[in-house]
Short mmCIF file of C-alpha atoms and ligand atoms in Angstrom, two decimals:
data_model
loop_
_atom_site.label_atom_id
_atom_site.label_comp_id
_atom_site.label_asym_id
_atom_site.label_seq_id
_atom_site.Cartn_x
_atom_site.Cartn_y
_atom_site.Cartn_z
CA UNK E 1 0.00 0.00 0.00
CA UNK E 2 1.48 3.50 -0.92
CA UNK E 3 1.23 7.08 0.82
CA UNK E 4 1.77 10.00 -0.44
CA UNK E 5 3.17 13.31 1.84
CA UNK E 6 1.46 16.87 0.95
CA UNK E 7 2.55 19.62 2.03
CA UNK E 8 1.54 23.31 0.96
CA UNK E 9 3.40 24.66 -1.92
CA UNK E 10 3.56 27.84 -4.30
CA UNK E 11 3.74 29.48 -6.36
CA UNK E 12 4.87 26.80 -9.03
CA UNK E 13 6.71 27.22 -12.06
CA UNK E 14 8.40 25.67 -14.34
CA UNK E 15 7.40 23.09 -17.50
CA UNK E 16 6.10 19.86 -16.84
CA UNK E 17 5.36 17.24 -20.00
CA UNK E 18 2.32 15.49 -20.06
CA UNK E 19 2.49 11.51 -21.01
CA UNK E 20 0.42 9.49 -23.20
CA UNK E 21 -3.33 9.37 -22.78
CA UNK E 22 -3.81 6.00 -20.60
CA UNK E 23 -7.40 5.45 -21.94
CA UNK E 24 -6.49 5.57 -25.46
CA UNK E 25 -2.75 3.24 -24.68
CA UNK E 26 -5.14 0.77 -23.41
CA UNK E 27 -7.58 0.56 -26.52
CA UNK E 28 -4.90 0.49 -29.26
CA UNK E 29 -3.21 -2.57 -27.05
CA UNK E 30 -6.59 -4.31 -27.86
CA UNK E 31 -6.47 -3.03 -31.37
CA UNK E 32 -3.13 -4.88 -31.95
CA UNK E 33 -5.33 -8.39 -31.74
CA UNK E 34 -6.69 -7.69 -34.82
CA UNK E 35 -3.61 -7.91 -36.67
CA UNK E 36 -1.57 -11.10 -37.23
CA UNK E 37 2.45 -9.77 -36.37
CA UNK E 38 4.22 -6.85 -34.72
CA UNK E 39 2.32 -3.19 -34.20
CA UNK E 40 4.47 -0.64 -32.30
CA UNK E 41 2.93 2.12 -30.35
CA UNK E 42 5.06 4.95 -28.88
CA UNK E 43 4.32 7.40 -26.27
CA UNK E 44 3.08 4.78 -24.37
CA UNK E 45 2.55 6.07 -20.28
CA UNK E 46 4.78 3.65 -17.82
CA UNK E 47 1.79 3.01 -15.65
CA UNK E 48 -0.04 0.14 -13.83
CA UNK E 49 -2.71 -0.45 -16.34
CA UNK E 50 -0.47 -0.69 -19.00
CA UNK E 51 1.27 -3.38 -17.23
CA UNK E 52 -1.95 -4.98 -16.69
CA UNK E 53 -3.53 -5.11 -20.26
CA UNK E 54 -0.09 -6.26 -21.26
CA UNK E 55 -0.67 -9.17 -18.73
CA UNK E 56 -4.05 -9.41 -19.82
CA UNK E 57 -2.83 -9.93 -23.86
CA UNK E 58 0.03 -12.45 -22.91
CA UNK E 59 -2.88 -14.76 -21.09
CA UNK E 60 -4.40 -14.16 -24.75
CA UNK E 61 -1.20 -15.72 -26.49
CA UNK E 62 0.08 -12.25 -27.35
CA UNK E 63 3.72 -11.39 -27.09
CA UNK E 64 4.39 -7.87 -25.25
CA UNK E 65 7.71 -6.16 -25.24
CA UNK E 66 8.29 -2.20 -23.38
CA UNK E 67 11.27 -1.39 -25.27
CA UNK E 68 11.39 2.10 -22.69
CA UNK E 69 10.92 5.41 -23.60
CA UNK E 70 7.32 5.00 -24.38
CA UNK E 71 7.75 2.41 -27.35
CA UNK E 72 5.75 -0.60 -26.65
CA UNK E 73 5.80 -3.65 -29.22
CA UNK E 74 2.84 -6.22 -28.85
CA UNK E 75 3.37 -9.20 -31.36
CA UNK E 76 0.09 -11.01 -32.04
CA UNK E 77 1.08 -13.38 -34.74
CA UNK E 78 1.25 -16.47 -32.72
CA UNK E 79 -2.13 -18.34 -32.00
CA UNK E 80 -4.79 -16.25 -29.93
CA UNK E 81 -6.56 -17.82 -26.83
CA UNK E 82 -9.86 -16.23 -26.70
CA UNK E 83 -10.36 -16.23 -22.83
CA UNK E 84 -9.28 -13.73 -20.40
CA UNK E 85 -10.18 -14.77 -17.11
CA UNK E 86 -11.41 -13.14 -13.88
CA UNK E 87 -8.26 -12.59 -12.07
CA UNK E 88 -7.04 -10.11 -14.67
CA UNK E 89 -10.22 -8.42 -15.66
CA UNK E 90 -11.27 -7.76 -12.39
CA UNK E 91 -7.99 -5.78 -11.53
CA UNK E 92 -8.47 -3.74 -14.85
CA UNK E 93 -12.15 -3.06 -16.41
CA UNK E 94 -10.33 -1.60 -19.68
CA UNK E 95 -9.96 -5.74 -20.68
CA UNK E 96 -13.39 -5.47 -22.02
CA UNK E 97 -11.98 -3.53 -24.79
CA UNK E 98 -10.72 -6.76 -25.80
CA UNK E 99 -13.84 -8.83 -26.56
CA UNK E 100 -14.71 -6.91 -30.09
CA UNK E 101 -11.15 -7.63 -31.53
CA UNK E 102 -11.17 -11.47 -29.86
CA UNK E 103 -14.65 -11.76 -31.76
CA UNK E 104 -13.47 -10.86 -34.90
CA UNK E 105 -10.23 -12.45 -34.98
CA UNK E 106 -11.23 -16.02 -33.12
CA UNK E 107 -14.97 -15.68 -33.87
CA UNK E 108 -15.46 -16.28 -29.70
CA UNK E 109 -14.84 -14.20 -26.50
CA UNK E 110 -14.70 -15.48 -23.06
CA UNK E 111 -14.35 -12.23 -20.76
CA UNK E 112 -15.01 -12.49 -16.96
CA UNK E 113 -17.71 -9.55 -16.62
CA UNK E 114 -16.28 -6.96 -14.49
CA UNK E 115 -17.82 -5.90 -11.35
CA UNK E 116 -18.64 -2.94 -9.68
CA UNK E 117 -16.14 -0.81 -8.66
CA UNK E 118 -15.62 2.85 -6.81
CA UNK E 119 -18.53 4.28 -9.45
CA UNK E 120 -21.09 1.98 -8.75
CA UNK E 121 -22.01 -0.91 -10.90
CA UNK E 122 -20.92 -0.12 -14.38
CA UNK E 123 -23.14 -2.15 -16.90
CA UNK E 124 -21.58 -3.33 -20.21
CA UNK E 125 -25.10 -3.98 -21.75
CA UNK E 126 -24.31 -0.80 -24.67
CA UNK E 127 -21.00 -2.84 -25.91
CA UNK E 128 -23.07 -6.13 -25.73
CA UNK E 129 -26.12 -5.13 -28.01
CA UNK E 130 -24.17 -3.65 -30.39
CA UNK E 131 -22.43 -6.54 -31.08
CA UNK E 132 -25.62 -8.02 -31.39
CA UNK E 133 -26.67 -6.00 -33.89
CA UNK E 134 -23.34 -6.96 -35.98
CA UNK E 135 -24.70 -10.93 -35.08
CA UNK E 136 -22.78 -11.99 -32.03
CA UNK E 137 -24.85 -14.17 -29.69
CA UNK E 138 -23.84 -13.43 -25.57
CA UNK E 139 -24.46 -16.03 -22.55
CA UNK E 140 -23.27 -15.19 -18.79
CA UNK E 141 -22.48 -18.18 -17.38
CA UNK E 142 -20.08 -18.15 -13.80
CA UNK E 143 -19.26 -14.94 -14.21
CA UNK E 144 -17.75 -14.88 -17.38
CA UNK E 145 -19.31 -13.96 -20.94
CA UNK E 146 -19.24 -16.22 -23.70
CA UNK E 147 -19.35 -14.41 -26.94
CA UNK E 148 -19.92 -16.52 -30.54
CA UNK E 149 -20.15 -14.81 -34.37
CA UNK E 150 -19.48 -17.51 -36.75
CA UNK E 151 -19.09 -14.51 -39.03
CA UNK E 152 -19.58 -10.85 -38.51
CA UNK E 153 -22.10 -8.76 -40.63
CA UNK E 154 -21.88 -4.77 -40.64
CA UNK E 155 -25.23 -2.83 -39.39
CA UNK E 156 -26.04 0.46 -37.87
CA UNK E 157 -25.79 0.59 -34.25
CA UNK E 158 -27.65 3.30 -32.28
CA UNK E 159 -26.42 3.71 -29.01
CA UNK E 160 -28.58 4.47 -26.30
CA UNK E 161 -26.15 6.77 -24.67
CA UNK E 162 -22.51 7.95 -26.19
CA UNK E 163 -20.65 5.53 -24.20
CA UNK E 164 -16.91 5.61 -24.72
CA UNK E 165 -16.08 2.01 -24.19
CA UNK E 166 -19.27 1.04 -26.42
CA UNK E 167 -18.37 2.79 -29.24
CA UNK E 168 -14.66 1.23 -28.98
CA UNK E 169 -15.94 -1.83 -29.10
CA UNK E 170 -18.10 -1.89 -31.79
CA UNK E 171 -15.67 0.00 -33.82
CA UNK E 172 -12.79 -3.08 -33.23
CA UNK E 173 -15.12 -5.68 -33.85
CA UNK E 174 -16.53 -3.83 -37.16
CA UNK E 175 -13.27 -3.07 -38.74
CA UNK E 176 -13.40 -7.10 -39.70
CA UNK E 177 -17.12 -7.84 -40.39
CA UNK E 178 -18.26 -7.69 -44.06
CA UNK E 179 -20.36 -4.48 -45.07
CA UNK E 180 -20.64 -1.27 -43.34
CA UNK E 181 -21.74 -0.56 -39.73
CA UNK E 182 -22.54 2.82 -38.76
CA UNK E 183 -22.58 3.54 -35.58
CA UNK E 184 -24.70 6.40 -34.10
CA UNK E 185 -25.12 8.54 -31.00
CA UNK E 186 -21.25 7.63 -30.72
CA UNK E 187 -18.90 8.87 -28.16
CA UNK E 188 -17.19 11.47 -29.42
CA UNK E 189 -13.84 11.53 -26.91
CA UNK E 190 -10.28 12.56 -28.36
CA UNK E 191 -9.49 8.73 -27.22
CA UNK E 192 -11.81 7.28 -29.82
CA UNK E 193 -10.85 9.93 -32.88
CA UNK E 194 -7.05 7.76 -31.76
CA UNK E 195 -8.25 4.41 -32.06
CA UNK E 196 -9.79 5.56 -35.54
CA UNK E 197 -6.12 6.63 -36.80
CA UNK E 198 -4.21 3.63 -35.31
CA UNK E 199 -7.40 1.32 -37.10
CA UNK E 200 -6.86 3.42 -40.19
CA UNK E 201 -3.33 2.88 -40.18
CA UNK E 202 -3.60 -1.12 -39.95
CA UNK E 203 -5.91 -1.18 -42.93
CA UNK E 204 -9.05 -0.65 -41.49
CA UNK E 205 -11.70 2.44 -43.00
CA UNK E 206 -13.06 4.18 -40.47
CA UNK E 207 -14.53 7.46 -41.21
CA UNK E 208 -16.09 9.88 -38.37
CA UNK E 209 -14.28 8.65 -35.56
CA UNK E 210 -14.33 11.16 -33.26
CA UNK E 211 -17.83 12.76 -34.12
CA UNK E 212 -21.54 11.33 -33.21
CA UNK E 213 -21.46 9.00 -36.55
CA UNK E 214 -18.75 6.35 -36.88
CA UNK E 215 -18.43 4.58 -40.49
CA UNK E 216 -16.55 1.49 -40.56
CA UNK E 217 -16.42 -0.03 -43.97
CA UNK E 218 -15.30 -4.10 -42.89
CA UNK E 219 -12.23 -5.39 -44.89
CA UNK E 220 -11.17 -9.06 -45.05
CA UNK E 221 -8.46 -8.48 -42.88
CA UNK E 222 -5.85 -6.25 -40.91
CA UNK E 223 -1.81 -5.37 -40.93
CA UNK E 224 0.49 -4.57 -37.97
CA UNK E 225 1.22 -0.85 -38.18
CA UNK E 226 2.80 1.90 -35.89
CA UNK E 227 1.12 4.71 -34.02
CA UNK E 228 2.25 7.17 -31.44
CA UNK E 229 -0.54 7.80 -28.62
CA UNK E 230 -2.27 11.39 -28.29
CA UNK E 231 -1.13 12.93 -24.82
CA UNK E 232 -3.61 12.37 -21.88
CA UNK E 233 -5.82 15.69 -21.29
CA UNK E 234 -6.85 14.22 -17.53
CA UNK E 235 -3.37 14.60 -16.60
CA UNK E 236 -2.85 17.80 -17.93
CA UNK E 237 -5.84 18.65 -15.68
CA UNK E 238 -4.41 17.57 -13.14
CA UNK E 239 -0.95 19.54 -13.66
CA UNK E 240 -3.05 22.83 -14.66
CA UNK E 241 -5.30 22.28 -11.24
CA UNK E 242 -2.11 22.06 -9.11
CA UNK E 243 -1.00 25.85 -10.54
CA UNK E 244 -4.97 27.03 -9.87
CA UNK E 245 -4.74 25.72 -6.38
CA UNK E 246 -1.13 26.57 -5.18
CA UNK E 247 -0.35 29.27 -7.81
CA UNK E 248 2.16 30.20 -10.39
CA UNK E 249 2.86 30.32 -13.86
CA UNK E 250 3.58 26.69 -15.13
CA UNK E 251 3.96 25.45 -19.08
CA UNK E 252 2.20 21.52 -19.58
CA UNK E 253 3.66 20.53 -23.16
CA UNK E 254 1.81 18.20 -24.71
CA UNK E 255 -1.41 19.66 -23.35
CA UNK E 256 -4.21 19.72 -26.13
CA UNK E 257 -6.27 23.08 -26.13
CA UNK E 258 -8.50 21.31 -28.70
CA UNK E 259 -8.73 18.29 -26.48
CA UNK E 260 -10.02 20.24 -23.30
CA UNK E 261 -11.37 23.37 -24.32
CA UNK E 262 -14.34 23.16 -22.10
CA UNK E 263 -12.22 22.99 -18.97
CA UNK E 264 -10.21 25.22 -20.03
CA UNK E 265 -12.82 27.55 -20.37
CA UNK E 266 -13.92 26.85 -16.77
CA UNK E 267 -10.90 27.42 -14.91
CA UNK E 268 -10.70 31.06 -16.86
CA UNK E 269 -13.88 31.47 -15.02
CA UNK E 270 -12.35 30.69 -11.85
CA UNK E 271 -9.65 33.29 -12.34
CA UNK E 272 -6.73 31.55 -13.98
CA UNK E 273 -5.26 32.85 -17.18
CA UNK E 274 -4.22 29.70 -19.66
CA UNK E 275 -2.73 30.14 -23.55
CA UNK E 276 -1.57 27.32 -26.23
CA UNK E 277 1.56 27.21 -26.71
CA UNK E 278 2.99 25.78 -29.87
CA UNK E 279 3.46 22.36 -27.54
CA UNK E 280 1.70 22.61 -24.94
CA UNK E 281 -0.41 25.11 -22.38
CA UNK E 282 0.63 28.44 -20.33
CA UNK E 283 -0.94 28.60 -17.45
CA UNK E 284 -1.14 31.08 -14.33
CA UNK E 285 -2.82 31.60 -11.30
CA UNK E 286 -2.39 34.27 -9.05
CA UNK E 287 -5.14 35.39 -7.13
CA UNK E 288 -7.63 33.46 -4.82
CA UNK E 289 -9.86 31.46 -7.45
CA UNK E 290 -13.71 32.33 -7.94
CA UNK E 291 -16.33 30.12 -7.66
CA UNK E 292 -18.16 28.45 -10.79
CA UNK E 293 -20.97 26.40 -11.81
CA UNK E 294 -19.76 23.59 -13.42
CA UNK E 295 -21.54 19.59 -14.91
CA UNK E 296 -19.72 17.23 -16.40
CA UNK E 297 -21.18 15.70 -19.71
CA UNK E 298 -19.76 13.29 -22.54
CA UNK E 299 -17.15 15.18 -24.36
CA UNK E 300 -17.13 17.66 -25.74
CA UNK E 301 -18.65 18.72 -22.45
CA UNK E 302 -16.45 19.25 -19.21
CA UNK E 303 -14.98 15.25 -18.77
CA UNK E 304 -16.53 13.33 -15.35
CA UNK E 305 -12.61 12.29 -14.53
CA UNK E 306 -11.84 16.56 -13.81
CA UNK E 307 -14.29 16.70 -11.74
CA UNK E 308 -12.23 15.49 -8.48
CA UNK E 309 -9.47 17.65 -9.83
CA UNK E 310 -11.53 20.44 -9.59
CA UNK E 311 -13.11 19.72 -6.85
CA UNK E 312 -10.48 20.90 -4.30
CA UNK E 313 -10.05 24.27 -6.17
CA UNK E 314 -13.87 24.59 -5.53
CA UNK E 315 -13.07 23.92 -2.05
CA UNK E 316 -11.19 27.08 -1.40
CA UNK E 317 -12.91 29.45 -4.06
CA UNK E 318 -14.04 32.48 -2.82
CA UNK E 319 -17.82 31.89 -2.62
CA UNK E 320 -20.04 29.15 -3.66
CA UNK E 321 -19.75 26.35 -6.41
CA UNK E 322 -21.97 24.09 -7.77
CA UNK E 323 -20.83 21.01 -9.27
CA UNK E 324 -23.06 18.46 -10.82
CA UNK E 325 -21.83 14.57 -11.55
CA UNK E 326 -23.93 13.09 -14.92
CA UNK E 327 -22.15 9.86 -16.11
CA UNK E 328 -21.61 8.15 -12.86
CA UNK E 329 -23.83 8.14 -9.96
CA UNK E 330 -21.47 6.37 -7.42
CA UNK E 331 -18.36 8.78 -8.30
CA UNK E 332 -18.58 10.91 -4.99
CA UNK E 333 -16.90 9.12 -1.99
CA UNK E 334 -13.73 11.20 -2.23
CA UNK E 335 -15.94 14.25 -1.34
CA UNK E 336 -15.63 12.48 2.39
CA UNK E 337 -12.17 13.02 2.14
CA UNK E 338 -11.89 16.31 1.17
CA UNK E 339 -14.68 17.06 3.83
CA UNK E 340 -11.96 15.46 6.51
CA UNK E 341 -9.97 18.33 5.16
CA UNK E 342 -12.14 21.05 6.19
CA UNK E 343 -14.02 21.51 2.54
CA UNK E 344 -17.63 22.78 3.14
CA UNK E 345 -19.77 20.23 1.19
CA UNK E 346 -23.38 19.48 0.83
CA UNK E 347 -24.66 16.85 -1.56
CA UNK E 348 -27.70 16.41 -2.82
CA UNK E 349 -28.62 13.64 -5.11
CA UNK E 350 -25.57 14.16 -8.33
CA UNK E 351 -25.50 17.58 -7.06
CA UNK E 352 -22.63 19.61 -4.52
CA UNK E 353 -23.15 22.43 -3.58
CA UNK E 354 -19.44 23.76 -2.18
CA UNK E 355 -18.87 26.89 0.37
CA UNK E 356 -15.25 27.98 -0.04
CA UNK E 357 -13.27 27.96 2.53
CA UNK E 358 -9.67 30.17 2.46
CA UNK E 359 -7.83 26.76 3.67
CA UNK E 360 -8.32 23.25 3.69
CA UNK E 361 -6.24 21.17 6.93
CA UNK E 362 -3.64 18.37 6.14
CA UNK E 363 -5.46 15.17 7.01
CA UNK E 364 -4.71 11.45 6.74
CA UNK E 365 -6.86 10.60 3.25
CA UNK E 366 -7.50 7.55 1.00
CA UNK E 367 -7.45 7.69 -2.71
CA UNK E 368 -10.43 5.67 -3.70
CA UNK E 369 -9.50 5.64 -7.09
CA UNK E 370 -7.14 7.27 -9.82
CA UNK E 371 -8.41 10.57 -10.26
CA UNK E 372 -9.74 11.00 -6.49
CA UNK E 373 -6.56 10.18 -5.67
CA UNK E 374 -4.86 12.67 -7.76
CA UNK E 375 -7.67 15.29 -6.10
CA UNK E 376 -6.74 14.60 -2.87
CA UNK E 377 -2.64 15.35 -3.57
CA UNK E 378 -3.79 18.80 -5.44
CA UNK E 379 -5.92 19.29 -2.09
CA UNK E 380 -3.13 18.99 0.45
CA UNK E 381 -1.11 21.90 -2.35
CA UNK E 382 -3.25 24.21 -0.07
CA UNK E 383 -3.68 22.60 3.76
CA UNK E 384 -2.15 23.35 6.61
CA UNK E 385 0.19 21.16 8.13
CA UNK E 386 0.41 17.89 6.29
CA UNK E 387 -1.82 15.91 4.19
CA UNK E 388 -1.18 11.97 3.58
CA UNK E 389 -2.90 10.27 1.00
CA UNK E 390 -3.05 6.70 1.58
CA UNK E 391 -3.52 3.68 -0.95
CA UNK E 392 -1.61 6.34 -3.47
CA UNK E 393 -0.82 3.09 -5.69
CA UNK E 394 -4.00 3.78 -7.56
CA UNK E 395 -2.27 6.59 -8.38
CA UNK E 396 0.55 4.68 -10.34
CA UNK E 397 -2.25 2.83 -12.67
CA UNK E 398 -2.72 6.04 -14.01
CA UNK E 399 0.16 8.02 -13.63
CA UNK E 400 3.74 8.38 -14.60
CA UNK E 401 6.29 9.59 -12.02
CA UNK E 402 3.43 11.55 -10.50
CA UNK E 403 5.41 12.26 -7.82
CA UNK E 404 8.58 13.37 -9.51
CA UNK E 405 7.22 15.39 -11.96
CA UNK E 406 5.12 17.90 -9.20
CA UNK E 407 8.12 17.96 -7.47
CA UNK E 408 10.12 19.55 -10.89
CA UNK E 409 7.45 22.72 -10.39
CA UNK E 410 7.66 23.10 -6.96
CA UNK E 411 5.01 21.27 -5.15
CA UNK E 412 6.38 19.48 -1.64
CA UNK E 413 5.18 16.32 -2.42
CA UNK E 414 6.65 13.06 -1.44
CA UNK E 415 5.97 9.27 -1.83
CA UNK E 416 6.99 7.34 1.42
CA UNK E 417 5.99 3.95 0.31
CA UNK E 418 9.65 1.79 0.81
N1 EPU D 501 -22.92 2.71 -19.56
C1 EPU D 501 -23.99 1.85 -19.61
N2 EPU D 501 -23.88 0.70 -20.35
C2 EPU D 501 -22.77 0.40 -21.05
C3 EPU D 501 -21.67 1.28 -21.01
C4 EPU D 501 -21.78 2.43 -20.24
O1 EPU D 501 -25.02 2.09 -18.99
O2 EPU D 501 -22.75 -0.65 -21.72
C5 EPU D 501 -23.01 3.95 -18.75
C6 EPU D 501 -22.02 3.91 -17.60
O3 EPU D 501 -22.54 3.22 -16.48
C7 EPU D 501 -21.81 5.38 -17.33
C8 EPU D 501 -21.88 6.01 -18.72
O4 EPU D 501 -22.56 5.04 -19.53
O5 EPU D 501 -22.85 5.90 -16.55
C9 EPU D 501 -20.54 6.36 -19.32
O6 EPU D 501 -19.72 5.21 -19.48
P1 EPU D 501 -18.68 5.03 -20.67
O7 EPU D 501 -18.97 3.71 -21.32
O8 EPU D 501 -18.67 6.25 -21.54
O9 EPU D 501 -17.30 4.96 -19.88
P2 EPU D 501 -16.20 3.83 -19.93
O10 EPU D 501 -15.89 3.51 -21.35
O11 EPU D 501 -16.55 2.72 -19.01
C10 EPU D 501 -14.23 5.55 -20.04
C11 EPU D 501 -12.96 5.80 -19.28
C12 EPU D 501 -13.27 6.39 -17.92
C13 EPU D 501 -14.11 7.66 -18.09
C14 EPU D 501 -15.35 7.36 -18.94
C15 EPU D 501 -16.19 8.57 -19.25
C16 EPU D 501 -11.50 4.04 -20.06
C17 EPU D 501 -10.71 2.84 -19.72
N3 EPU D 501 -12.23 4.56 -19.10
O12 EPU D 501 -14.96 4.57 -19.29
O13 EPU D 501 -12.01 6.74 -17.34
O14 EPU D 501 -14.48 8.14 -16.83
O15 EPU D 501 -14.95 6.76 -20.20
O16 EPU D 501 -15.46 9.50 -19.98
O17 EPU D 501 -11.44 4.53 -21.18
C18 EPU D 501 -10.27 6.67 -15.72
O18 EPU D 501 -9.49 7.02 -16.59
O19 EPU D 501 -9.91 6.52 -14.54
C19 EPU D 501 -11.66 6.37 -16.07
C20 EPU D 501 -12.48 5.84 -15.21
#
C-alpha cells in the first residue's frame, strides 16, 4: 500500500510534460489483436494499467515487449486464446476492450464480466447489443461472458447513450465484419478519434471517428502498423489544477487546447489565465480562485474524470460552487475526504453544492481511485500542516512519475511507500 506526503506549496513554475493518454494506450493494445504480427505504439505512459492489459494480452497468447521510452511492441502473430479470465479483468475493467477484436479475430470471447467498482455498478449492456446488432450471440455463465459470431455482418448501431467504451468496441469488432456498420449517438472523446487513426493505419476504413457518426467499412483483414498515442488531457488537468490551487505560472507541453477546451474555459472562469503554446499550455494563477458552476457531460462537455481535480479548487474558491456529476452516480466518496480536510460540502442527489473555505487542513486521506486520488494530492497543495494520501498506488495505474514530476514545479510532495 502507498502514501503519499502533501505539504503546501507555491507558487509553481516551471514546464512539466504530459504523457500518453492512458485510456487511449489501453484501446490500441486491444487493437493490436486484430492484426496477425508486430504493431508498435510509442508514447506509451509507464503506468499500472499498462502493465496490466499487457498481462491481460500475454494470457491471450500475445507477445508484449516495453522497449522504454514510451515504445511498446505487442506481437500477435502467434495463436490467440480467446479467454481472459477473472483474475485479470477484475484488476483492470479496460480488458473489455478486448472482446470486439477477440470476436473478430477467433470468432469467440470469453471475458469475466467486471464488477462494480468505486462508481457503482458499471453495466456493459451498450458494448453487448451492439455486437448483437453486428450478429454476435452473448451467454453469462459463472461470471464470465461467452461471446460466438461464426461470421460478422456490418449494421447500424444506435447507441442508447454515447458511451466511450461502447463505441470502442463496436468500432474493433466492425473493422473485420463484411459491409458497413454505422454507428450512431457515438462517443465522441479525443481517445476514440485515436483508435480511428491507429485502425486506419492497420488497414481498417473508419470514417467519423471522433464525431456522433462512426463509419466502418469491414475489410477481409488487418496489418500490424505503428502509431504514437495522443497525450492524456486528464493529466494535464491535473498539472493545470495544481497551478490554480497553489499558484504560479507553469507550461504543460503536450497539453491539447482542442482536447479540453471546455475545462479550459472553466478554470478562466475561476480566475486563472491559460494560452496554447505551440506544444503545450501556459498557465497562471495568481489570485484566490472564484467560484463556478460547473456539470460534467460526454465530451465535448467538461470530462466526469476533472471533476475530483476540480473539486479541491472549488473547495477554497471564494464563494459558492456548484458542481453536478452526470455519467456516474457512485463517483462521490472522495468528497468524504476532502470534507476530513475542512471543505464545506453538501450533496444532494448528483449535485454539490461547495462553500469555499480560504484553507483546507492536512489530514490522513484515502485515494479511492485514480483521479480521487490525484484530487486529494492537489488538495493537500493548499492545507495546513500535512496531508497523507493513503492507498496512493491507484495513483501509479494512471500516472507516470506523478510524484517526480510535481516535485520539478515546486510542489512538496513526497511518496513514502519503501
Ligand atoms: N454505460 C452503460 N452501459 C454500457 C456502457 C456504459 O449504462 O454498456 C453507462 C455507464 O454506467 C456510465 C456512462 O454510460 O454511466 C458512461 O460510461 P462510458 O462507457 O462512456 O465509460 P467507460 O468507457 O466505461 C471511459 C474511461 C473512464 C471515463 C469514462 C467517461 C476508459 C478505460 N475509461 O470509461 O475513465 O471516466 O470513459 O469518460 O477509457 C479513468 O481514466 O480513470 C476512467 C475511469
Amino acid at each position: 500500500m502507498g502514501r503519499m506526503r502533501v505539504r503546501p506549496s507555491g507558487p509553481l513554475g516551471g514546464r512539466v510534460r504530459v504523457g500518453g493518454a492512458k485510456n487511449s494506450a489501453l484501446k490500441l493494445m486491444a487493437a493490436t489483436v486484430l492484426a496477425p504480427g508486430t504493431s508498435t505504439l510509442w508514447n506509451v505512459p509507464a503506468i499500472s494499467d499498462v502493465e496490466w492489459m499487457a498481462d491481460v494480452l500475454r494470457a491471450l497468447g500475445v507477445e508484449v515487449t516495453p522497449e522504454g521510452g514510451g515504445k511498446l511492441t505487442v506481437n500477435a502473430g502467434g495463436d490467440i486464446t480467446p479467454e481472459a479470465p477473472y483474475e485479470l479483468v477484475e484488476r483492470m475493467r479496460a480488458s473489455t476492450a478486448l472482446i470486439g477484436p477477440l470476436l473478430a479475430r477467433c470468432g469467440e470471447a470469453h471475458v469475466a464480466m467486471p464488477g462494480g467498482d468505486d462508481f457503482g455498478s458499471r453495466p456493459i449492456d451498450l458494448h453487448l447489443s451492439g455486437l448483437e446488432v453486428l450478429g454476435a450471440t452473448f451467454e453469462l455463465a459463472h461470471g464470465t461472458i461467452h461471446g460466438r459470431a461464426e461470421r460478422l455482418v456490418g449494421g447500424r448501431v444506435v447507441l442508447e447513450y454515447p458511451s466511450v467504451g461502447a463505441t470502442e468496441t463496436v468500432m474493433l469488432a466492425a473493422t473485420l465484419a463484411e459491409g458497413v456498420t454505422a454507428i450512431e449517438n457515438a462517443a465522441r472523446e479525443p481517445e476514440i478519434a485515436d483508435l480511428g487513426a491507429f485502425l486506419n493505419r492497420m488497414g481498417a476504413k473508419v470514417t467519423g471517428a471522433g464525431s456522433p457518426t462512426v463509419r466502418v467499412e469491414g475489410v477481409a483483414e488487418l496489418r500490424p502498423a505503428s502509431h504514437e498515442v495522443i497525450p492524456d488531457r486528464i493529466e494535464a488537468a491535473t498539472f493545470i489544477a495544481a497551478v490554480g490551487i497553489a499558484g504560479g505560472e507553469v507550461v504543460v507541453e503536450g497539453a491539447r487546447h482542442e482536447h479540453m477546451a471546455q475545462l479550459v474555459r472553466k478554470f478562466g472562469e475561476m480566475g486563472m489565465r491559460i494560452s496554447p503554446e505551440r506544444d503545450g499550455l501556459w498557465v497562471m494563477a495568481r489570485d484566490r480562485l472564484q467560484p463556478i458552476s460547473v456539470a460534467t457531460l460526454p465530451y465535448p462537455g467538461v470530462a466526469t474524470d476533472y471533476l475530483p481535480l476540480v473539486m479541491p479548487l472549488l473547495a477554497v474558491a471564494d464563494g459558492t460552487s456548484f458542481a453536478t456529476e452526470n455519467l456516474f452516480g457512485g463517483r462521490f466518496r472522495y468528497l468524504g475526504e476532502l470534507a476530513r480536510m475542512g471543505a464545506r460540502i453538501e450533496v444532494e442527489g448528483h449535485h454539490v453544492v461547495v462553500e469555499g473555505v480560504e484553507w483546507l487542513s492536512g489530514a490522513p486521506v484515502r485515494a479511492f481511485d485514480i483521479r480521487a486520488g490525484a484530487g486529494m494530492v492537489v488538495a493537500g497543495l493548499r492545507a495546513e500542516g500535512e496531508t497523507f494520501v493513503h492507498d496512493s498506488e491507484h495513483l501509479d495505474r494512471g500516472y507516470e512519475d506523478f510524484v517526480g514530476r510535481l516535485v520539478s514545479i515546486g510542489a512538496d510532495v513526497e511518496s513514502l511507500d519503501d
